[in-house]
PDB file of C-alpha atoms in Angstrom:
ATOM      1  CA  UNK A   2      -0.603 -30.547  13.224  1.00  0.00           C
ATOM      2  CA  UNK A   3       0.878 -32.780  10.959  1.00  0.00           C
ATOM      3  CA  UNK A   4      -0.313 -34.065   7.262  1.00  0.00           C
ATOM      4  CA  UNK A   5      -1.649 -37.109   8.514  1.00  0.00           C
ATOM      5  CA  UNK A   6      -3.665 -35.663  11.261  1.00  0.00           C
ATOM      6  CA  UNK A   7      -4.510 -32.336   8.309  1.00  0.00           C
ATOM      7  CA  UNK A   8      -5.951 -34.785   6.234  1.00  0.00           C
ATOM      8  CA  UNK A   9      -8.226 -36.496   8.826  1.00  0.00           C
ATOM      9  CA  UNK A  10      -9.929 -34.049  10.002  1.00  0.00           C
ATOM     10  CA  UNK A  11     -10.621 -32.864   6.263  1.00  0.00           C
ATOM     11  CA  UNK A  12     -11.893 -36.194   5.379  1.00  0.00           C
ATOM     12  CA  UNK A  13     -14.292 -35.890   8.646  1.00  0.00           C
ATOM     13  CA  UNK A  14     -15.770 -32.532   6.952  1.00  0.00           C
ATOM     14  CA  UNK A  15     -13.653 -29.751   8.904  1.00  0.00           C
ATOM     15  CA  UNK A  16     -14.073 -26.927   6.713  1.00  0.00           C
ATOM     16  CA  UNK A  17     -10.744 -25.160   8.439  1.00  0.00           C
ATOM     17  CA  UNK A  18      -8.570 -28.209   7.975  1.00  0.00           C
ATOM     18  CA  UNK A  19     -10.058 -28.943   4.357  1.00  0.00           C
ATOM     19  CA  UNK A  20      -8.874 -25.237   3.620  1.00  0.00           C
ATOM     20  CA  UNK A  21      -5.737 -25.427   4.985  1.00  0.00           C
ATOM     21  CA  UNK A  22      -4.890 -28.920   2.946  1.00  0.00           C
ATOM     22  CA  UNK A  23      -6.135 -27.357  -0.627  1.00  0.00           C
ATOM     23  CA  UNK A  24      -4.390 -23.636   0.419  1.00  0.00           C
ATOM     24  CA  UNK A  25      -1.245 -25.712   0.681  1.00  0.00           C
ATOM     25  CA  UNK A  26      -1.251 -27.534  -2.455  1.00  0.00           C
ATOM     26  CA  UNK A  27      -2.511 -25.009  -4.589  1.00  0.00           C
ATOM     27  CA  UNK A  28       0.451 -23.321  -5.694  1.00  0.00           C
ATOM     28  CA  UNK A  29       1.753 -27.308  -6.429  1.00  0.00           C
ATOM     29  CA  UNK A  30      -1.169 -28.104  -8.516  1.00  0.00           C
ATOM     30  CA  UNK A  31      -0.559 -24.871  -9.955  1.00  0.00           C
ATOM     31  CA  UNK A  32       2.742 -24.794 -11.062  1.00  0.00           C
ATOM     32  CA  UNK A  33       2.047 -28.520 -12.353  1.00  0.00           C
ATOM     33  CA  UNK A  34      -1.023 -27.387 -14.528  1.00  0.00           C
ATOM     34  CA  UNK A  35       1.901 -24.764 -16.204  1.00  0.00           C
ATOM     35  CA  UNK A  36       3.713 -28.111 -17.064  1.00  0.00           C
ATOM     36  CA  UNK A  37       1.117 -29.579 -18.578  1.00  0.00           C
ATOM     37  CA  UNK A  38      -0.389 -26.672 -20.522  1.00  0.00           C
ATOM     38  CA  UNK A  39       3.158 -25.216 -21.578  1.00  0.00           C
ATOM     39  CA  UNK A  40       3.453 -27.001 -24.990  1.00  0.00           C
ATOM     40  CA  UNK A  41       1.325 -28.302 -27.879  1.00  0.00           C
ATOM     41  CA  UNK A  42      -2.405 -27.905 -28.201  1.00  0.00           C
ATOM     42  CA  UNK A  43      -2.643 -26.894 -24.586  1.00  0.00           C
ATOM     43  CA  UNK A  44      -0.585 -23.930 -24.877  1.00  0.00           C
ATOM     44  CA  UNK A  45      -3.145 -21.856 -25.294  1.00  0.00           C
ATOM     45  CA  UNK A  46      -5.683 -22.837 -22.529  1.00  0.00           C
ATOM     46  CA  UNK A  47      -5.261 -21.079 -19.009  1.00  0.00           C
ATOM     47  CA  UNK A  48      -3.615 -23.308 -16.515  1.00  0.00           C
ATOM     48  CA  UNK A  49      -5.835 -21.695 -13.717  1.00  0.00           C
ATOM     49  CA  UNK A  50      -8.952 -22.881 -15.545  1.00  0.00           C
ATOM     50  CA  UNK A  51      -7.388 -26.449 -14.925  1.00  0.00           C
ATOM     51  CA  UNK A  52      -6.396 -25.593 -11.602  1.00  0.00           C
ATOM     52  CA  UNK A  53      -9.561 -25.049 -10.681  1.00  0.00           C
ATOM     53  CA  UNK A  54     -11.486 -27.993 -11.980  1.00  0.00           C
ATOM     54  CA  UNK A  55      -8.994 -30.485 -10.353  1.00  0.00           C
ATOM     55  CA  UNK A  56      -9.259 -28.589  -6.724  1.00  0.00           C
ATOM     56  CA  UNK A  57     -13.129 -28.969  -7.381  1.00  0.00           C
ATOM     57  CA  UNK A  58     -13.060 -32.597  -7.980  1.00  0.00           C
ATOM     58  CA  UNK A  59     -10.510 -33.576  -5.351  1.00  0.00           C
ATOM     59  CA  UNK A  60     -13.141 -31.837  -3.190  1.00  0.00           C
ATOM     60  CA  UNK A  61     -15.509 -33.943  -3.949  1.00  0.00           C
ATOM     61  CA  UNK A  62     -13.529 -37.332  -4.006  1.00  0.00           C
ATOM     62  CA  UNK A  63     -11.681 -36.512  -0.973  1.00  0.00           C
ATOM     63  CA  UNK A  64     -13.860 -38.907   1.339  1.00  0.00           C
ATOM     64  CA  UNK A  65     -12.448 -41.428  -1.518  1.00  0.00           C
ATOM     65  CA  UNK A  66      -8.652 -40.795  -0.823  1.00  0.00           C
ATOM     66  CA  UNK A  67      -7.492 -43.545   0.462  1.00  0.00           C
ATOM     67  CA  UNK A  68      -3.682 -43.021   0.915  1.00  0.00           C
ATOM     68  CA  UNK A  69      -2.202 -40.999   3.852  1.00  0.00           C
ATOM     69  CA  UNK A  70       1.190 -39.700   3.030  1.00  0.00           C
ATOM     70  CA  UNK A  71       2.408 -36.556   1.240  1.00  0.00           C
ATOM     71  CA  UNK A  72       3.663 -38.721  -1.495  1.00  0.00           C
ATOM     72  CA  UNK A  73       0.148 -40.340  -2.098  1.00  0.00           C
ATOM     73  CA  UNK A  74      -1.552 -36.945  -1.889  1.00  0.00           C
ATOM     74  CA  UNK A  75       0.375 -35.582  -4.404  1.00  0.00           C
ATOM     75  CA  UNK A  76      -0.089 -38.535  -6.786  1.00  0.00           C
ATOM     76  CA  UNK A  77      -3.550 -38.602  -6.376  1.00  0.00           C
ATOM     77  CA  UNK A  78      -3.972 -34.400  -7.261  1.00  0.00           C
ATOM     78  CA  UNK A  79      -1.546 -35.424 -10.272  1.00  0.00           C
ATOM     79  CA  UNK A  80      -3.720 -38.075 -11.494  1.00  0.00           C
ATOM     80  CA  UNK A  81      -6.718 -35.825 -11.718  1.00  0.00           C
ATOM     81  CA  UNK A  82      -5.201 -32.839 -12.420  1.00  0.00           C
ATOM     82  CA  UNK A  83      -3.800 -35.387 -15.934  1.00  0.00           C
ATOM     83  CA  UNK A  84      -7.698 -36.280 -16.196  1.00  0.00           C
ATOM     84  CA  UNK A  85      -8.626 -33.012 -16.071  1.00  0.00           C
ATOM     85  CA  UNK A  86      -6.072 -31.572 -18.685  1.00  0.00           C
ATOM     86  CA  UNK A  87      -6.335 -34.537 -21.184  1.00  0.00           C
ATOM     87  CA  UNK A  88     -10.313 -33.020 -21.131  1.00  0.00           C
ATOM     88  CA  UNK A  89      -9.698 -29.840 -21.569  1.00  0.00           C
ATOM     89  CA  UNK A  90      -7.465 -31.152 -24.574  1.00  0.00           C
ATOM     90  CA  UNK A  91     -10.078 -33.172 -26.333  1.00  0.00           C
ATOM     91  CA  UNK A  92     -12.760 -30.493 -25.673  1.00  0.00           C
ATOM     92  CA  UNK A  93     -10.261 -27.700 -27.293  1.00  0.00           C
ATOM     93  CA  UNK A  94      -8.934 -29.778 -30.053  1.00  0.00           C
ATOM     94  CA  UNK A  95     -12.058 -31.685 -31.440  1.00  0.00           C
ATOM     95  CA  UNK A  96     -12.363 -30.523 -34.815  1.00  0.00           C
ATOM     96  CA  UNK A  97     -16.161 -31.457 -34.683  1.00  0.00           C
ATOM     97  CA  UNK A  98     -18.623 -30.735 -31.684  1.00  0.00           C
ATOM     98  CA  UNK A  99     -22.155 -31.501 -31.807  1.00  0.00           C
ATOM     99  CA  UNK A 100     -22.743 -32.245 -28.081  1.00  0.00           C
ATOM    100  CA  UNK A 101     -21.007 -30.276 -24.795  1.00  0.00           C
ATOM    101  CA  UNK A 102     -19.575 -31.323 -22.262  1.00  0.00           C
ATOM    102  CA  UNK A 103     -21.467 -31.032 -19.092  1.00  0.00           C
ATOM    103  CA  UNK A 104     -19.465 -30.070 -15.664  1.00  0.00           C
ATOM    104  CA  UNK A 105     -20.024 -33.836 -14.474  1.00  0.00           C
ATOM    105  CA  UNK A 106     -17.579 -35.031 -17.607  1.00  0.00           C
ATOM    106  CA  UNK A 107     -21.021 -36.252 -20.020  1.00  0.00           C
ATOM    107  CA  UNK A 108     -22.007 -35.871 -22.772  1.00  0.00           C
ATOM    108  CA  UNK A 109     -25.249 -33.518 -22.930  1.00  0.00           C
ATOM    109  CA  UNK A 110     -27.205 -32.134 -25.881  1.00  0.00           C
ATOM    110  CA  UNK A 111     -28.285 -28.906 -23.206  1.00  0.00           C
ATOM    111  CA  UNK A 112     -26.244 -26.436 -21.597  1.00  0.00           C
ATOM    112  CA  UNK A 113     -29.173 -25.312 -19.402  1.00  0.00           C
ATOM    113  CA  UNK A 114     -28.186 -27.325 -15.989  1.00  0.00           C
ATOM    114  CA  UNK A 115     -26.671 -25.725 -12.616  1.00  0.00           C
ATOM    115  CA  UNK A 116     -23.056 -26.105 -12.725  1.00  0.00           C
ATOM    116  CA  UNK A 117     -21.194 -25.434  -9.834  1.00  0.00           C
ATOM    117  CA  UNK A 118     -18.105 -25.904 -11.619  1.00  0.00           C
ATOM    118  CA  UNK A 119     -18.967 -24.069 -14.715  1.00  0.00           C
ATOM    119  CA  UNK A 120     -20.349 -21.446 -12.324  1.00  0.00           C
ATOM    120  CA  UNK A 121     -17.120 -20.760 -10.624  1.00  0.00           C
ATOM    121  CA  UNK A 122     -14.714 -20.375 -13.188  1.00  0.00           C
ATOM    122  CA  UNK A 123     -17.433 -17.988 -15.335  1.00  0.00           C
ATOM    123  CA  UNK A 124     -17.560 -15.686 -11.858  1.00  0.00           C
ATOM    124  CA  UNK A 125     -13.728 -16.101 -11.800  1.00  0.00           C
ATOM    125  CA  UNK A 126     -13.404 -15.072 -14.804  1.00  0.00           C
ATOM    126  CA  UNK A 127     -15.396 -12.176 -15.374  1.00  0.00           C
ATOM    127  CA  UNK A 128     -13.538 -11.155 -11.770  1.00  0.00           C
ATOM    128  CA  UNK A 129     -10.511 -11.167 -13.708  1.00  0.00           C
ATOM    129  CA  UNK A 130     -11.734  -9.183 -16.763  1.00  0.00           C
ATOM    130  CA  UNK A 131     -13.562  -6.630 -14.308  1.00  0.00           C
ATOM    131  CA  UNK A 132     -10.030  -5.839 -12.848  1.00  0.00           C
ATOM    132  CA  UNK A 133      -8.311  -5.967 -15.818  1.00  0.00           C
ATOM    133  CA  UNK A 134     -10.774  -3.509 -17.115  1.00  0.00           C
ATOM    134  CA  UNK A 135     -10.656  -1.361 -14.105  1.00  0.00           C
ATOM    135  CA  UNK A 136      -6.872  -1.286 -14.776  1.00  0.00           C
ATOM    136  CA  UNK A 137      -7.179   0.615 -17.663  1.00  0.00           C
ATOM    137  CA  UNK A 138      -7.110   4.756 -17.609  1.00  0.00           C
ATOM    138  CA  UNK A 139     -11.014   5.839 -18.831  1.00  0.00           C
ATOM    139  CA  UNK A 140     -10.802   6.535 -22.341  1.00  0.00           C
ATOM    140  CA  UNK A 141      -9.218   3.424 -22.953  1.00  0.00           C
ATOM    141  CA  UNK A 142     -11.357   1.847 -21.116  1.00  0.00           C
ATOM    142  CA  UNK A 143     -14.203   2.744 -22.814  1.00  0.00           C
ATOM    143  CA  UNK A 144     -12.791   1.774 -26.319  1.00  0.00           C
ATOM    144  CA  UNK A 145     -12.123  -1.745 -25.286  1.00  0.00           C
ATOM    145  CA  UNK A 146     -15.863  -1.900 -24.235  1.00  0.00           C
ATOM    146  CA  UNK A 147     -17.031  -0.541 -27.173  1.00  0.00           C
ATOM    147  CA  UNK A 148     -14.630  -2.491 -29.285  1.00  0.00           C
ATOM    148  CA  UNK A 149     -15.277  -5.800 -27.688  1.00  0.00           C
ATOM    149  CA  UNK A 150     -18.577  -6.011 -26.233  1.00  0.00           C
ATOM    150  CA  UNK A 151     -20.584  -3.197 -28.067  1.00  0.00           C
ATOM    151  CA  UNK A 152     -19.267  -4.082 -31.634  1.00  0.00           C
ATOM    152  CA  UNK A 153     -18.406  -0.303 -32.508  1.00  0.00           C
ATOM    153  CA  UNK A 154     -15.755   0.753 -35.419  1.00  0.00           C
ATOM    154  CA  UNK A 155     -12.808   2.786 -34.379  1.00  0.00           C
ATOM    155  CA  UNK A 156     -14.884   5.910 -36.489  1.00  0.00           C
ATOM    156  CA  UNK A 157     -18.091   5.546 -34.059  1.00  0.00           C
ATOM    157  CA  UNK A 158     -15.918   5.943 -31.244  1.00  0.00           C
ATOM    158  CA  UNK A 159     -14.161   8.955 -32.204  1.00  0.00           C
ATOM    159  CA  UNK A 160     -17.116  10.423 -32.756  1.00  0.00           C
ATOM    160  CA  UNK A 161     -18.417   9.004 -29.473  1.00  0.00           C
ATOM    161  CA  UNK A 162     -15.577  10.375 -27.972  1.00  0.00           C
ATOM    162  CA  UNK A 163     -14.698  13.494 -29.724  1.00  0.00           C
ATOM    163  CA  UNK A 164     -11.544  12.323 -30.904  1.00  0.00           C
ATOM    164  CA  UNK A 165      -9.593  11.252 -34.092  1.00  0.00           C
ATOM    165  CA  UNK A 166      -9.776   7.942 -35.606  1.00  0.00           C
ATOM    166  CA  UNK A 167      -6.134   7.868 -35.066  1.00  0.00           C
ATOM    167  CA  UNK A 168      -5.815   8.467 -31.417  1.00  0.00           C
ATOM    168  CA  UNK A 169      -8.931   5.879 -31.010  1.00  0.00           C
ATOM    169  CA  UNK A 170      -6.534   3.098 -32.737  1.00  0.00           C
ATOM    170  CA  UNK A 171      -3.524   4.480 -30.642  1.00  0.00           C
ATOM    171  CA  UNK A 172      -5.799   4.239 -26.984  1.00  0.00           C
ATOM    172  CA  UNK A 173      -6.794   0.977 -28.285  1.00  0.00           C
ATOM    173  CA  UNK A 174      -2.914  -0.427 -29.230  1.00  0.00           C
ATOM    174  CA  UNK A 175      -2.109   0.985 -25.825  1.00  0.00           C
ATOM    175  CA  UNK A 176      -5.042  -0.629 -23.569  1.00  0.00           C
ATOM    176  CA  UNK A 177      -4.422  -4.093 -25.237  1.00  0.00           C
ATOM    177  CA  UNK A 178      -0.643  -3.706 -24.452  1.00  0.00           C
ATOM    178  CA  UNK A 179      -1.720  -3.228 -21.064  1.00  0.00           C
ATOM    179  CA  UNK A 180      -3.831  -6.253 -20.798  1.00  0.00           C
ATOM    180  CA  UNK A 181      -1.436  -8.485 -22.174  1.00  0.00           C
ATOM    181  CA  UNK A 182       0.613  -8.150 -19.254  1.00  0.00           C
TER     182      UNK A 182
END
């Protein structure tokens, strides 16, 4: 099957052929995001975060694609994967924020609306830090938990753990080496 016919049936609603089409330009998308995000105030924001918010609106907009070549899909995912980085920009470099952004690209004074968007990339991330975590031997393990999401000193978790204050800061050097690769 070729593009043309790929991108039919996807436009029709064919889950399978709608699949196939994003499956194959993911790892495009992807490695354009890395572009994008590889200097200057985007450096430090996760290209897969972008990734996903551009596959999620061409999604939605794909009824609204109006080209039919290669070429004009690939300028089209460019043009909102741009969109969707220039946001991610302003959002991380406003100096001043009084308002969020909502996953519909508003401004909104709550934060308590379904977000499908929002929704995915919190599940994908906390997927990520669950196998991250699970990467880690036990005892490190357990420091970084305590350490990050139970707010203990390096002294309550050598007593915790029956060890010195010194081999809690080693473990803890260690596991974050670990992570950061």
């Amino acid at each position: 099957m070729d593009f043309a016919q790929k991108l039919a049936l996807a436009k029709e609603g064919d889950r399978a052929s709608v699949d196939q089409l994003f499956a194959l330009w993911r790892p495009w998308i992807r490695k354009q995001a890395r572009g994008l995000l590889i200097s200057g105030p985007l450096a430090r924001l996760d290209s897969s975060d972008v990734v996903q918010v551009t596959l999620v609106e061409a999604y939605q907009n794909l009824a609204q694609f109006r080209g039919g070549s290669p070429g004009e899909f690939s300028n089209w995912l460019r043009r909102i994967l741009v969109r969707q980085a220039s946001r991610q920009r302003r959002y991380h470099t406003a100096s001043i924020r009084t308002a969020k952004l909502d996953c519909h690209g508003s401004w909104a004074l709550d934060d308590d609306r379904e977000c499908p968007v929002r929704d995915a990339l919190v599940s994908e991330r906390r997927r990520q830090l669950e196998t991250a975590l699970a990467s880690l031997p036990e005892d490190q393990r357990e420091i970084v938990v305590g350490r990050v999401f139970r707010d203990q000193t390096f002294d309550d978790l050598a007593q915790q753990l029956g060890k010195s204050q010194r081999m809690i800061r080693h473990a803890w050097t260690e596991a974050l080496r670990k992570l950061a690769y």
